[in-house]
Coordinates of C-alpha atoms and ligand atoms in Angstrom, one line a residue:
M1 CA 6.4 -17.3 -17.3
T2 CA 7.9 -14.0 -16.9
K3 CA 7.4 -10.3 -17.4
L4 CA 10.7 -9.9 -15.4
S5 CA 12.8 -11.6 -18.3
R6 CA 15.7 -10.0 -19.6
N7 CA 18.6 -10.9 -17.2
H8 CA 16.6 -11.8 -14.3
S9 CA 13.7 -14.1 -15.2
I10 CA 11.4 -15.4 -12.5
A11 CA 10.7 -19.0 -13.1
K12 CA 7.5 -20.8 -12.2
V13 CA 7.9 -23.8 -9.9
S14 CA 5.2 -26.3 -11.2
A15 CA 4.7 -28.1 -8.1
I16 CA 4.1 -25.0 -6.1
P17 CA 2.1 -22.7 -8.2
N18 CA 2.0 -19.8 -5.7
L19 CA 5.7 -19.8 -5.2
R20 CA 8.1 -18.3 -7.8
Y21 CA 11.8 -17.8 -7.3
H22 CA 14.6 -15.9 -8.9
P23 CA 17.2 -18.4 -10.3
S24 CA 19.8 -16.9 -7.9
Q25 CA 17.6 -17.6 -5.0
R26 CA 17.7 -14.0 -4.0
F27 CA 14.0 -13.4 -5.1
V28 CA 11.0 -15.5 -3.7
L29 CA 7.7 -14.1 -4.8
R30 CA 4.7 -15.7 -3.2
R31 CA 1.2 -14.8 -4.5
L32 CA -1.3 -15.4 -1.6
D33 CA -4.4 -13.7 -3.3
S34 CA -5.5 -17.0 -4.8
G35 CA -9.1 -16.0 -4.9
H36 CA -8.5 -12.6 -6.1
A37 CA -10.5 -12.6 -9.4
A38 CA -13.5 -14.1 -7.4
D39 CA -13.1 -11.6 -4.8
F40 CA -13.0 -8.7 -7.0
A41 CA -16.2 -9.8 -8.7
A42 CA -18.0 -10.2 -5.4
D43 CA -16.7 -7.0 -4.0
V44 CA -17.7 -5.1 -7.1
R45 CA -21.2 -6.7 -6.9
R46 CA -21.5 -5.9 -3.2
G47 CA -20.3 -2.2 -3.6
L48 CA -22.4 -1.3 -6.6
S49 CA -25.6 -2.8 -4.9
A50 CA -25.0 -0.9 -1.8
S51 CA -26.4 2.6 -1.1
P52 CA -24.4 4.8 -1.2
K53 CA -22.5 3.0 -3.7
F54 CA -18.7 2.2 -3.0
L55 CA -15.6 0.4 -4.6
L56 CA -12.7 -0.8 -2.3
S57 CA -9.7 1.2 -2.8
K58 CA -7.3 -1.7 -2.9
Y59 CA -8.7 -2.4 -6.4
L60 CA -7.2 0.9 -7.7
Y61 CA -3.8 -0.8 -7.9
D62 CA -3.9 -3.0 -11.1
E63 CA -0.9 -2.6 -13.4
L64 CA -2.2 0.8 -14.9
G65 CA -3.3 2.0 -11.5
S66 CA 0.0 1.3 -10.0
R67 CA 1.7 3.3 -12.7
L68 CA -0.8 6.1 -12.3
F69 CA -0.1 6.2 -8.6
A70 CA 3.6 6.4 -9.3
A71 CA 2.9 9.4 -11.5
I72 CA 0.8 11.0 -8.8
C73 CA 3.9 10.8 -6.7
A74 CA 5.8 12.8 -9.3
L75 CA 3.2 15.6 -9.3
P76 CA 4.2 19.0 -7.7
E77 CA 0.7 19.0 -6.1
Y78 CA 1.3 15.5 -4.3
Y79 CA 3.7 17.0 -1.7
L80 CA 3.3 13.9 0.6
A81 CA 5.7 11.7 -1.3
R82 CA 8.3 14.3 -1.7
V83 CA 8.2 15.6 2.0
E84 CA 8.2 12.0 3.3
S85 CA 11.4 11.2 1.3
E86 CA 12.9 14.4 2.7
I87 CA 12.3 13.3 6.1
L88 CA 13.6 9.8 5.7
A89 CA 16.7 11.1 3.8
A90 CA 17.5 13.5 6.8
H91 CA 16.9 11.0 9.6
A92 CA 17.5 7.6 8.1
G93 CA 20.8 7.3 10.0
E94 CA 19.3 8.4 13.3
I95 CA 16.3 5.9 12.9
L96 CA 18.5 3.0 12.2
G97 CA 20.8 4.0 15.0
L98 CA 18.0 3.5 17.4
L99 CA 17.6 -0.1 16.5
E100 CA 20.2 -2.7 17.5
G101 CA 21.3 -5.9 15.7
P102 CA 21.3 -7.2 12.4
L103 CA 17.8 -6.2 11.0
R104 CA 15.4 -7.5 8.3
L105 CA 13.2 -5.0 6.6
L106 CA 9.4 -5.8 6.3
E107 CA 7.4 -3.3 4.2
L108 CA 3.7 -3.0 3.9
G109 CA 2.4 -1.5 0.7
S110 CA 5.7 -1.4 -0.8
G111 CA 4.5 -0.4 -4.2
D112 CA 7.4 0.8 -6.4
A113 CA 9.6 0.9 -3.3
E114 CA 11.0 4.4 -4.4
K115 CA 11.8 5.3 -0.7
T116 CA 13.0 2.0 0.6
P117 CA 16.5 2.6 -0.6
L118 CA 16.9 5.3 1.8
L119 CA 16.8 2.7 4.5
I120 CA 18.2 -0.2 2.6
E121 CA 21.6 1.6 1.9
G122 CA 22.1 2.4 5.6
L123 CA 21.4 -1.2 6.6
L124 CA 23.6 -2.7 3.9
A125 CA 26.4 -0.2 4.9
R126 CA 26.0 -1.6 8.5
Q127 CA 25.4 -5.4 7.9
G128 CA 26.4 -6.1 4.5
Q129 CA 23.6 -8.4 3.7
L130 CA 19.8 -7.6 4.2
R131 CA 16.7 -9.5 3.8
Y132 CA 13.7 -7.4 2.5
L133 CA 10.0 -8.8 2.8
P134 CA 7.8 -6.3 0.7
I135 CA 4.0 -7.0 0.8
D136 CA 1.8 -5.5 -1.9
I137 CA -1.4 -6.0 -3.7
S138 CA 0.1 -5.2 -7.0
E139 CA 2.1 -8.0 -8.5
S140 CA 3.4 -6.0 -11.2
A141 CA 4.9 -3.3 -8.9
V142 CA 6.4 -5.9 -6.6
E143 CA 8.0 -7.6 -9.6
A144 CA 9.4 -4.5 -11.2
S145 CA 10.7 -2.9 -7.8
G146 CA 12.2 -6.3 -6.8
E147 CA 14.1 -6.6 -9.9
K148 CA 15.4 -3.1 -9.7
L149 CA 16.5 -3.4 -6.1
L150 CA 18.3 -6.7 -6.7
L151 CA 20.2 -5.2 -9.6
A152 CA 21.2 -2.2 -7.4
Y153 CA 22.0 -4.0 -4.2
P154 CA 24.1 -7.4 -4.3
G155 CA 23.7 -7.8 -0.6
L156 CA 20.0 -7.8 -0.8
S157 CA 17.6 -10.9 -1.0
I158 CA 14.0 -10.5 -1.3
T159 CA 11.0 -12.6 -0.2
A160 CA 7.9 -10.7 -1.5
F161 CA 4.3 -11.3 -0.9
V162 CA 1.5 -10.4 -3.4
A163 CA -1.5 -10.1 -1.1
D164 CA -3.6 -7.6 0.8
Y165 CA -2.4 -7.0 4.4
Q166 CA -4.6 -9.3 6.1
E167 CA -3.6 -12.2 4.0
A168 CA 0.1 -11.3 4.1
L169 CA 0.3 -10.8 8.1
Q170 CA -1.6 -14.2 8.4
A171 CA 1.1 -15.9 6.1
L172 CA 3.8 -14.0 7.9
S173 CA 2.7 -15.4 11.3
R174 CA 2.4 -18.9 9.9
L175 CA 6.0 -18.6 8.6
I176 CA 7.1 -17.4 12.0
A177 CA 5.2 -20.2 13.6
G178 CA 7.2 -22.6 11.4
A179 CA 4.0 -24.0 10.0
A180 CA 4.8 -23.3 6.3
G181 CA 5.5 -26.6 4.6
A182 CA 6.3 -25.8 1.0
A183 CA 9.9 -26.6 0.0
G184 CA 10.9 -23.1 -1.1
A185 CA 9.1 -21.7 1.8
A186 CA 12.1 -22.8 4.0
G187 CA 14.1 -19.8 2.7
A188 CA 11.2 -17.6 3.4
A189 CA 10.7 -19.0 6.9
G190 CA 14.5 -18.1 7.4
A191 CA 13.7 -14.8 6.3
A192 CA 10.9 -14.2 8.6
G193 CA 11.3 -16.7 11.4
G194 CA 13.2 -17.0 14.6
S195 CA 16.8 -15.8 14.5
A196 CA 18.9 -13.2 16.1
E197 CA 17.6 -10.7 13.4
R198 CA 15.3 -8.1 14.4
T199 CA 12.6 -6.7 12.2
L200 CA 12.1 -3.0 11.1
A201 CA 8.6 -2.8 9.6
L202 CA 7.7 0.1 7.2
F203 CA 4.3 1.3 6.5
L204 CA 5.0 4.5 4.5
G205 CA 3.2 6.9 2.3
T206 CA 0.3 7.5 4.6
T207 CA -1.3 4.2 3.4
L208 CA -2.4 3.6 6.9
G209 CA -4.9 6.3 6.2
N210 CA -6.7 4.4 3.5
L211 CA -7.9 2.2 6.3
E212 CA -11.1 3.0 8.3
P213 CA -10.1 3.5 12.2
D214 CA -11.1 0.1 13.2
E215 CA -9.0 -1.4 10.3
Q216 CA -6.1 0.6 11.3
H217 CA -6.3 -0.7 14.9
A218 CA -6.7 -4.3 13.6
L219 CA -3.9 -4.1 11.3
L220 CA -1.5 -2.5 13.7
G221 CA -2.5 -5.1 16.5
A222 CA -1.8 -7.9 14.0
L223 CA 1.5 -6.4 13.2
R224 CA 2.2 -6.0 16.9
R225 CA 1.7 -9.8 17.3
L226 CA 4.4 -10.4 14.7
L227 CA 7.0 -8.1 16.2
R228 CA 9.1 -8.6 19.5
P229 CA 10.6 -6.2 21.8
G230 CA 13.7 -4.5 20.2
D231 CA 11.8 -4.3 16.7
G232 CA 10.5 -1.1 15.1
L233 CA 7.7 -0.1 13.2
L234 CA 8.2 3.1 11.1
L235 CA 4.9 4.7 10.1
G236 CA 4.8 7.7 7.7
V237 CA 1.4 9.7 7.8
D238 CA 0.2 12.9 6.5
L239 CA -0.9 15.3 9.1
K240 CA -4.1 17.3 9.6
K241 CA -4.1 20.6 7.7
P242 CA -6.6 22.9 6.2
A243 CA -8.6 21.6 3.1
S244 CA -7.2 24.4 0.9
L245 CA -3.7 22.8 1.4
L246 CA -4.8 19.2 1.1
L247 CA -7.2 19.0 -1.8
P248 CA -4.7 20.1 -4.7
A249 CA -2.8 16.9 -3.9
Y250 CA -6.0 14.9 -4.7
D251 CA -7.3 16.9 -7.5
D252 CA -4.4 17.9 -9.7
P253 CA -4.9 20.1 -12.8
L254 CA -3.2 17.5 -15.1
G255 CA -5.9 15.1 -14.2
V256 CA -3.5 12.2 -13.2
T257 CA -5.6 11.6 -9.9
A258 CA -8.7 11.6 -12.1
A259 CA -7.3 9.0 -14.4
F260 CA -6.1 6.9 -11.4
N261 CA -9.5 7.1 -9.9
L262 CA -11.6 6.4 -13.2
N263 CA -9.2 3.5 -14.1
L264 CA -11.3 1.6 -11.5
L265 CA -14.1 1.7 -14.0
V266 CA -11.8 0.7 -16.9
R267 CA -10.8 -2.3 -14.8
I268 CA -14.2 -3.3 -14.2
H269 CA -14.8 -3.1 -18.0
R270 CA -11.7 -5.2 -18.8
E271 CA -12.1 -7.8 -16.0
L272 CA -15.8 -8.1 -15.7
G273 CA -17.2 -6.9 -18.9
G274 CA -18.8 -3.7 -17.2
E275 CA -19.9 -1.4 -20.0
F276 CA -18.8 1.9 -18.4
D277 CA -18.0 4.9 -20.6
V278 CA -15.5 6.7 -18.4
R279 CA -16.4 10.1 -20.1
R280 CA -19.8 9.8 -18.2
F281 CA -18.2 10.0 -14.9
R282 CA -16.1 12.6 -13.1
H283 CA -13.4 12.3 -10.4
L284 CA -14.2 14.1 -7.1
A285 CA -12.0 14.8 -4.2
L286 CA -13.6 16.1 -1.0
Y287 CA -12.5 16.7 2.5
D288 CA -14.5 15.7 5.6
P289 CA -12.9 17.8 8.3
E290 CA -15.1 16.1 11.0
R291 CA -13.6 12.7 10.1
G292 CA -10.4 14.2 9.1
R293 CA -10.4 12.4 5.7
I294 CA -10.3 13.0 2.0
E295 CA -12.7 11.1 0.1
M296 CA -12.2 10.2 -3.6
R297 CA -15.6 9.5 -5.5
L298 CA -16.8 8.8 -9.0
E299 CA -19.7 11.0 -9.9
S300 CA -22.2 9.9 -12.7
R301 CA -22.6 13.0 -14.9
V302 CA -25.9 11.7 -16.2
A303 CA -28.6 9.2 -15.5
Q304 CA -27.3 6.0 -16.8
T305 CA -27.6 2.2 -16.5
V306 CA -24.6 0.2 -16.9
P307 CA -24.7 -3.6 -17.7
I308 CA -21.9 -5.7 -15.9
R309 CA -21.8 -8.8 -18.0
D310 CA -19.8 -11.2 -15.7
L311 CA -22.1 -10.3 -12.8
G312 CA -25.3 -10.6 -14.7
M313 CA -26.4 -7.3 -13.3
E314 CA -27.3 -3.7 -14.4
V315 CA -26.3 -0.8 -12.3
A316 CA -28.6 2.3 -12.4
F317 CA -26.9 5.7 -11.7
A318 CA -28.8 9.0 -11.1
A319 CA -27.4 12.1 -12.4
G320 CA -24.9 13.3 -9.8
E321 CA -24.8 10.1 -7.9
T322 CA -21.5 9.3 -6.5
V323 CA -19.5 6.0 -5.9
H324 CA -17.0 6.2 -3.0
T325 CA -13.6 4.9 -4.0
E326 CA -11.4 5.9 -1.3
S327 CA -10.7 7.3 2.1
S328 CA -7.5 9.0 3.0
Y329 CA -7.4 9.8 6.7
R330 CA -5.2 12.5 8.0
F331 CA -3.5 12.1 11.5
D332 CA -2.3 14.1 14.3
P333 CA 0.5 13.2 16.7
D334 CA -1.8 12.6 19.7
Q335 CA -3.8 10.2 17.5
L336 CA -0.7 8.3 16.8
A337 CA 0.4 8.1 20.3
E338 CA -3.1 6.8 21.1
L339 CA -3.0 4.3 18.3
A340 CA 0.3 3.1 19.5
R341 CA -0.9 2.7 23.0
A342 CA -4.1 0.8 22.0
T343 CA -2.2 -1.6 19.9
G344 CA 0.7 -2.6 22.3
F345 CA 3.3 -0.3 20.9
A346 CA 5.2 2.6 22.6
L347 CA 5.6 5.8 20.4
W348 CA 9.5 6.0 20.4
R349 CA 10.5 8.9 18.3
S350 CA 8.8 11.2 15.5
W351 CA 10.3 13.4 12.9
T352 CA 8.4 15.9 10.8
D353 CA 9.2 18.6 8.2
A354 CA 9.8 22.2 9.0
E355 CA 6.2 23.1 8.0
G356 CA 4.8 20.1 9.9
R357 CA 3.1 18.7 6.8
F358 CA 4.0 15.1 7.2
G359 CA 5.1 12.9 10.1
V360 CA 7.2 9.8 10.4
F361 CA 6.6 7.9 13.6
L362 CA 8.8 5.1 15.1
F363 CA 6.8 2.5 17.2
T364 CA 8.3 -0.3 19.3
P365 CA 6.6 -3.1 21.1
F366 CA 6.4 -2.6 24.7
Ligands
AVJ401 C1 -2.1 5.1 -1.3 C2 -2.3 6.4 0.8 C3 -0.5 6.8 -0.7 O1 -4.3 8.3 0.0 O2 -2.8 9.7 -0.6 C4 -3.3 9.3 -4.0 C5 -3.5 7.0 -2.6 N1 -5.2 8.4 -3.6 N2 -4.1 10.1 -4.6 C6 -3.2 8.5 -0.5 C7 -4.0 8.3 -3.3 C8 -5.3 9.6 -4.5 C9 -2.6 7.4 -1.4 N3 -1.9 6.4 -0.8

């Protein structure tokens, strides 16, 4: 039933297995990734059979992975999280002042929602009540952050989606179209559906950069179709800079990022019976200046063959062979303006820190 226990248990509604609710009705949590375990197995098979080998970065965020990512955000080398928070803290009032009417807050990749209070507080001060719709692949992160926010903000209600972005946006557009039938979904439909409320969508933490350029377009296009004139999309992205400034953020001396990356092999071990010895792999962070992206890879230190029991396969690695586990694209302001234009948005305003390391961009449908 609940990891969330103590004062705020989330009960399971037996008739609707994918819908769980907070007894006070302030917390609805919908799991949309029904085929998740099967997807993971199929995606691992596909990625480790490919040449060059790859694993999809969304699988980095199991419970331990989400915690390791939170630890990365506390590292001095990972300037991104800190600088983005500074920008939001400095400009939240101005950002919210640009948007009219009562707003609801939609957040893609909410994770532990560390920065969301910077906007929640301004909105609660203005409208007293606020609906928050976080979307994240990590159920543990959504539950823990939701509980924390509900305790801190009595005026808040949450409809959370545990899903990848595609699944979540599809579900949201169904809700908005009023096609969601389930009883408890009525509240959620109210949260997302047609009312005088406008939407401020957040996509922070340079998470857009974990998508390939074509996927970035597709996601922003899908988001655009959910939004209406007067709504806003706030994007936080890391800006292009020399590799010497970037790489320490992705290869920290404590080895937290290495643990975050290697945890993907631990996850395959645990969930699929993959006999990985993580000591035989090493974390690599590279910058490809042409594509403007950081790559994380796992390098096999030795020639080895690793059986993966549940997949009935053996994976051969040459010494020095790498598995691509994440791309993290950097952006420049012109690129963001072009991305906005190509997906039906106007770039309204943007903010950066004094050193121009990180950018926060406000898009609006046009
Ligand atoms: C998920 C986009 C915030 O690409 O910077 C951190 C993930 N990978 N260190 C990023 C990550 C390695 C991160 N974001």
